Short mmCIF file of N, CA and C in Angstrom, two decimals:
data_model
loop_
_atom_site.label_atom_id
_atom_site.label_comp_id
_atom_site.label_asym_id
_atom_site.label_seq_id
_atom_site.Cartn_x
_atom_site.Cartn_y
_atom_site.Cartn_z
N MET Z 29 0.84 -1.18 0.00
CA MET Z 29 0.00 0.00 0.00
C MET Z 29 0.88 1.25 0.00
N ALA Z 30 0.65 2.18 -0.91
CA ALA Z 30 1.46 3.39 -1.03
C ALA Z 30 1.12 4.37 0.08
N VAL Z 31 2.15 5.08 0.54
CA VAL Z 31 1.95 6.12 1.55
C VAL Z 31 1.49 7.37 0.82
N ARG Z 32 0.42 7.94 1.28
CA ARG Z 32 -0.17 9.10 0.64
C ARG Z 32 0.45 10.38 1.18
N ALA Z 33 0.74 11.30 0.30
CA ALA Z 33 1.33 12.58 0.70
C ALA Z 33 0.21 13.57 1.00
N SER Z 34 0.41 14.36 2.05
CA SER Z 34 -0.55 15.41 2.36
C SER Z 34 0.07 16.75 1.99
N HIS Z 35 -0.72 17.63 1.37
CA HIS Z 35 -0.25 18.94 0.97
C HIS Z 35 -0.44 19.92 2.12
N THR Z 36 0.60 20.70 2.38
CA THR Z 36 0.59 21.63 3.49
C THR Z 36 1.05 22.99 3.01
N ASP Z 37 0.30 24.04 3.34
CA ASP Z 37 0.71 25.41 3.04
C ASP Z 37 1.36 25.99 4.27
N VAL Z 38 2.60 26.48 4.10
CA VAL Z 38 3.39 26.96 5.23
C VAL Z 38 4.10 28.26 4.88
N THR Z 39 4.50 28.96 5.93
CA THR Z 39 5.46 30.05 5.82
C THR Z 39 6.69 29.59 6.57
N VAL Z 40 7.85 29.64 5.91
CA VAL Z 40 9.08 29.14 6.51
C VAL Z 40 10.16 30.21 6.49
N THR Z 41 11.04 30.11 7.48
CA THR Z 41 12.31 30.83 7.45
C THR Z 41 13.35 29.77 7.22
N VAL Z 42 14.07 29.89 6.11
CA VAL Z 42 14.98 28.82 5.68
C VAL Z 42 16.31 29.42 5.23
N THR Z 43 17.39 28.67 5.52
CA THR Z 43 18.72 29.06 5.08
C THR Z 43 19.19 28.05 4.04
N LEU Z 44 19.72 28.57 2.93
CA LEU Z 44 20.12 27.69 1.84
C LEU Z 44 21.31 28.28 1.09
N TRP Z 45 21.89 27.46 0.22
CA TRP Z 45 23.00 27.89 -0.64
C TRP Z 45 22.47 28.15 -2.04
N VAL Z 46 22.89 29.29 -2.60
CA VAL Z 46 22.60 29.61 -4.00
C VAL Z 46 23.94 29.76 -4.69
N HIS Z 47 24.12 29.10 -5.81
CA HIS Z 47 25.38 29.19 -6.55
C HIS Z 47 25.53 30.59 -7.12
N ARG Z 48 26.73 31.14 -7.06
CA ARG Z 48 26.98 32.50 -7.55
C ARG Z 48 26.61 32.66 -9.03
N ASP Z 49 26.72 31.61 -9.81
CA ASP Z 49 26.42 31.67 -11.24
C ASP Z 49 24.93 31.43 -11.53
N ALA Z 50 24.11 31.39 -10.50
CA ALA Z 50 22.69 31.07 -10.68
C ALA Z 50 21.92 32.17 -11.41
N GLY Z 51 22.43 33.38 -11.43
CA GLY Z 51 21.75 34.46 -12.12
C GLY Z 51 21.78 35.73 -11.29
N SER Z 52 21.29 36.80 -11.88
CA SER Z 52 21.37 38.10 -11.22
C SER Z 52 20.22 38.37 -10.26
N ASP Z 53 19.15 37.62 -10.34
CA ASP Z 53 17.98 37.83 -9.48
C ASP Z 53 18.03 36.84 -8.32
N LEU Z 54 18.44 37.31 -7.16
CA LEU Z 54 18.61 36.44 -6.00
C LEU Z 54 17.31 35.76 -5.60
N GLN Z 55 16.21 36.50 -5.61
CA GLN Z 55 14.91 35.93 -5.23
C GLN Z 55 14.53 34.77 -6.13
N ARG Z 56 14.69 34.93 -7.42
CA ARG Z 56 14.36 33.83 -8.36
C ARG Z 56 15.29 32.64 -8.18
N SER Z 57 16.56 32.94 -7.89
CA SER Z 57 17.52 31.85 -7.66
C SER Z 57 17.13 31.04 -6.43
N VAL Z 58 16.72 31.73 -5.36
CA VAL Z 58 16.26 31.05 -4.14
C VAL Z 58 15.02 30.22 -4.44
N GLU Z 59 14.06 30.81 -5.16
CA GLU Z 59 12.84 30.07 -5.51
C GLU Z 59 13.16 28.84 -6.35
N SER Z 60 14.17 28.94 -7.19
CA SER Z 60 14.58 27.79 -8.01
C SER Z 60 15.16 26.67 -7.15
N VAL Z 61 16.02 27.02 -6.19
CA VAL Z 61 16.60 26.01 -5.29
C VAL Z 61 15.50 25.34 -4.48
N LEU Z 62 14.62 26.13 -3.89
CA LEU Z 62 13.54 25.55 -3.07
C LEU Z 62 12.54 24.79 -3.92
N GLY Z 63 12.25 25.28 -5.11
CA GLY Z 63 11.31 24.61 -6.01
C GLY Z 63 11.80 23.27 -6.50
N ALA Z 64 13.12 23.06 -6.46
CA ALA Z 64 13.70 21.79 -6.90
C ALA Z 64 13.65 20.71 -5.83
N VAL Z 65 13.27 21.08 -4.61
CA VAL Z 65 13.18 20.10 -3.52
C VAL Z 65 11.98 19.19 -3.78
N GLU Z 66 12.20 17.89 -3.69
CA GLU Z 66 11.11 16.93 -3.91
C GLU Z 66 9.98 17.19 -2.92
N GLY Z 67 8.78 17.35 -3.44
CA GLY Z 67 7.61 17.60 -2.60
C GLY Z 67 7.16 19.05 -2.59
N VAL Z 68 8.02 19.97 -3.02
CA VAL Z 68 7.64 21.38 -3.05
C VAL Z 68 6.84 21.64 -4.33
N ASP Z 69 5.60 22.08 -4.14
CA ASP Z 69 4.71 22.34 -5.27
C ASP Z 69 4.73 23.80 -5.70
N ALA Z 70 4.97 24.70 -4.75
CA ALA Z 70 5.00 26.14 -5.05
C ALA Z 70 5.82 26.85 -3.99
N VAL Z 71 6.50 27.92 -4.41
CA VAL Z 71 7.28 28.71 -3.47
C VAL Z 71 7.31 30.17 -3.93
N THR Z 72 7.09 31.06 -2.99
CA THR Z 72 7.19 32.49 -3.23
C THR Z 72 7.98 33.11 -2.09
N VAL Z 73 9.10 33.74 -2.43
CA VAL Z 73 9.92 34.40 -1.42
C VAL Z 73 9.24 35.69 -1.01
N ARG Z 74 9.04 35.85 0.29
CA ARG Z 74 8.47 37.09 0.84
C ARG Z 74 9.54 38.12 1.11
N ASN Z 75 10.66 37.64 1.72
CA ASN Z 75 11.67 38.57 2.20
C ASN Z 75 13.02 37.85 2.31
N VAL Z 76 14.06 38.50 1.83
CA VAL Z 76 15.42 38.00 2.04
C VAL Z 76 15.93 38.67 3.31
N THR Z 77 16.27 37.86 4.32
CA THR Z 77 16.66 38.42 5.62
C THR Z 77 18.16 38.33 5.90
N GLY Z 78 18.89 37.59 5.07
CA GLY Z 78 20.33 37.47 5.27
C GLY Z 78 21.02 37.00 4.02
N VAL Z 79 22.19 37.62 3.73
CA VAL Z 79 22.98 37.24 2.57
C VAL Z 79 24.45 37.23 2.99
N GLN Z 80 25.11 36.11 2.77
CA GLN Z 80 26.54 35.98 3.08
C GLN Z 80 27.25 35.40 1.86
N PRO Z 81 27.87 36.26 1.04
CA PRO Z 81 28.59 35.76 -0.13
C PRO Z 81 29.82 34.94 0.28
N ARG Z 82 30.07 33.88 -0.45
CA ARG Z 82 31.26 33.03 -0.28
C ARG Z 82 31.97 33.00 -1.63
N SER Z 83 33.07 32.28 -1.72
CA SER Z 83 33.83 32.26 -2.97
C SER Z 83 33.07 31.62 -4.13
N THR Z 84 32.30 30.56 -3.88
CA THR Z 84 31.61 29.88 -4.97
C THR Z 84 30.09 29.93 -4.87
N ASP Z 85 29.57 30.38 -3.73
CA ASP Z 85 28.12 30.41 -3.55
C ASP Z 85 27.73 31.52 -2.59
N ILE Z 86 26.44 31.63 -2.37
CA ILE Z 86 25.90 32.64 -1.47
C ILE Z 86 24.99 31.94 -0.47
N ARG Z 87 25.23 32.19 0.81
CA ARG Z 87 24.36 31.66 1.85
C ARG Z 87 23.24 32.69 2.05
N VAL Z 88 22.00 32.24 1.89
CA VAL Z 88 20.86 33.14 1.92
C VAL Z 88 19.84 32.64 2.94
N THR Z 89 19.30 33.56 3.73
CA THR Z 89 18.19 33.24 4.64
C THR Z 89 16.98 34.03 4.16
N VAL Z 90 15.86 33.33 4.00
CA VAL Z 90 14.65 33.95 3.48
C VAL Z 90 13.42 33.53 4.28
N VAL Z 91 12.39 34.33 4.15
CA VAL Z 91 11.05 33.96 4.59
C VAL Z 91 10.27 33.70 3.31
N ALA Z 92 9.64 32.53 3.23
CA ALA Z 92 8.93 32.15 2.00
C ALA Z 92 7.61 31.46 2.31
N ASP Z 93 6.65 31.65 1.43
CA ASP Z 93 5.38 30.92 1.47
C ASP Z 93 5.55 29.73 0.53
N MET Z 94 5.13 28.54 1.02
CA MET Z 94 5.33 27.33 0.24
C MET Z 94 4.14 26.39 0.35
N ALA Z 95 3.96 25.60 -0.69
CA ALA Z 95 3.05 24.46 -0.67
C ALA Z 95 3.93 23.23 -0.80
N VAL Z 96 3.85 22.35 0.20
CA VAL Z 96 4.74 21.20 0.27
C VAL Z 96 3.91 19.93 0.45
N ALA Z 97 4.23 18.90 -0.33
CA ALA Z 97 3.62 17.59 -0.17
C ALA Z 97 4.51 16.77 0.75
N VAL Z 98 3.99 16.41 1.90
CA VAL Z 98 4.75 15.66 2.90
C VAL Z 98 4.21 14.24 2.92
N SER Z 99 5.13 13.27 2.81
CA SER Z 99 4.69 11.88 2.81
C SER Z 99 5.09 11.18 4.10
N GLY Z 100 4.30 10.19 4.44
CA GLY Z 100 4.59 9.39 5.63
C GLY Z 100 4.58 10.20 6.90
N ASP Z 101 5.55 9.92 7.77
CA ASP Z 101 5.60 10.61 9.06
C ASP Z 101 6.63 11.74 9.05
N GLN Z 102 7.06 12.16 7.86
CA GLN Z 102 8.04 13.22 7.73
C GLN Z 102 7.36 14.59 7.94
N THR Z 103 8.09 15.54 8.53
CA THR Z 103 7.58 16.89 8.71
C THR Z 103 7.96 17.75 7.51
N VAL Z 104 7.37 18.93 7.41
CA VAL Z 104 7.72 19.87 6.35
C VAL Z 104 9.20 20.23 6.46
N SER Z 105 9.66 20.51 7.67
CA SER Z 105 11.07 20.88 7.88
C SER Z 105 12.00 19.76 7.41
N GLU Z 106 11.69 18.53 7.74
CA GLU Z 106 12.52 17.40 7.32
C GLU Z 106 12.51 17.25 5.80
N THR Z 107 11.36 17.46 5.19
CA THR Z 107 11.26 17.38 3.73
C THR Z 107 12.15 18.43 3.08
N LEU Z 108 12.12 19.66 3.60
CA LEU Z 108 12.91 20.74 3.01
C LEU Z 108 14.41 20.52 3.21
N VAL Z 109 14.81 20.12 4.41
CA VAL Z 109 16.24 19.93 4.70
C VAL Z 109 16.82 18.78 3.88
N ASP Z 110 15.99 17.85 3.44
CA ASP Z 110 16.46 16.77 2.57
C ASP Z 110 16.82 17.28 1.18
N GLY Z 111 16.39 18.50 0.84
CA GLY Z 111 16.65 19.05 -0.49
C GLY Z 111 18.07 19.55 -0.67
N PHE Z 112 18.57 19.44 -1.88
CA PHE Z 112 19.92 19.89 -2.21
C PHE Z 112 20.04 21.39 -2.00
N GLY Z 113 21.04 21.81 -1.23
CA GLY Z 113 21.30 23.22 -1.01
C GLY Z 113 20.62 23.81 0.20
N VAL Z 114 19.67 23.09 0.79
CA VAL Z 114 18.95 23.61 1.96
C VAL Z 114 19.72 23.23 3.22
N MET Z 115 20.07 24.23 4.01
CA MET Z 115 20.87 23.99 5.20
C MET Z 115 20.02 23.82 6.45
N ASP Z 116 19.05 24.72 6.63
CA ASP Z 116 18.31 24.74 7.89
C ASP Z 116 16.95 25.37 7.70
N VAL Z 117 15.98 24.88 8.43
CA VAL Z 117 14.66 25.50 8.51
C VAL Z 117 14.51 26.02 9.93
N ASP Z 118 14.53 27.34 10.07
CA ASP Z 118 14.48 27.95 11.39
C ASP Z 118 13.07 28.02 11.95
N ARG Z 119 12.11 28.26 11.09
CA ARG Z 119 10.73 28.42 11.53
C ARG Z 119 9.81 27.89 10.44
N CYS Z 120 8.77 27.19 10.85
CA CYS Z 120 7.78 26.66 9.91
C CYS Z 120 6.41 26.84 10.54
N THR Z 121 5.60 27.69 9.92
CA THR Z 121 4.28 27.98 10.44
C THR Z 121 3.22 27.59 9.43
N LEU Z 122 2.24 26.81 9.87
CA LEU Z 122 1.13 26.42 9.00
C LEU Z 122 0.30 27.65 8.67
N LYS Z 123 -0.09 27.76 7.40
CA LYS Z 123 -0.98 28.85 7.00
C LYS Z 123 -2.41 28.38 7.19
N THR Z 124 -3.21 29.24 7.75
CA THR Z 124 -4.62 28.89 7.96
C THR Z 124 -5.53 29.79 7.18
#
C-alpha cells in the first residue's frame, strides 16, 4: 500500500545555498533552489533576511510561502532539509 502525501501550506524561514552563477535575481535563484526540492509544489519568497557571499556560492536566509507535499511521518522541515542546497529550517508555520 502506497503512503499518501498530504499537501501543506506553510510560511518558513529557511537558510540555503545559492550558486553565484545562478543568475542576477537572488529571489528567483532562491525560488529555483527551493522549487527543486522533492515535494515542493509552489514557493514564493516574501523577504530576504540574510545574505553571506562566499567564494563559490551565497548563503541566503529567506522567509517564503510554500506548498509542500509531505509523505509518511516526515515533517515539512525534514522534507525541506532533505533538499539539495537547503541547510536549515528555522521556523515553519502552517498557514490557515
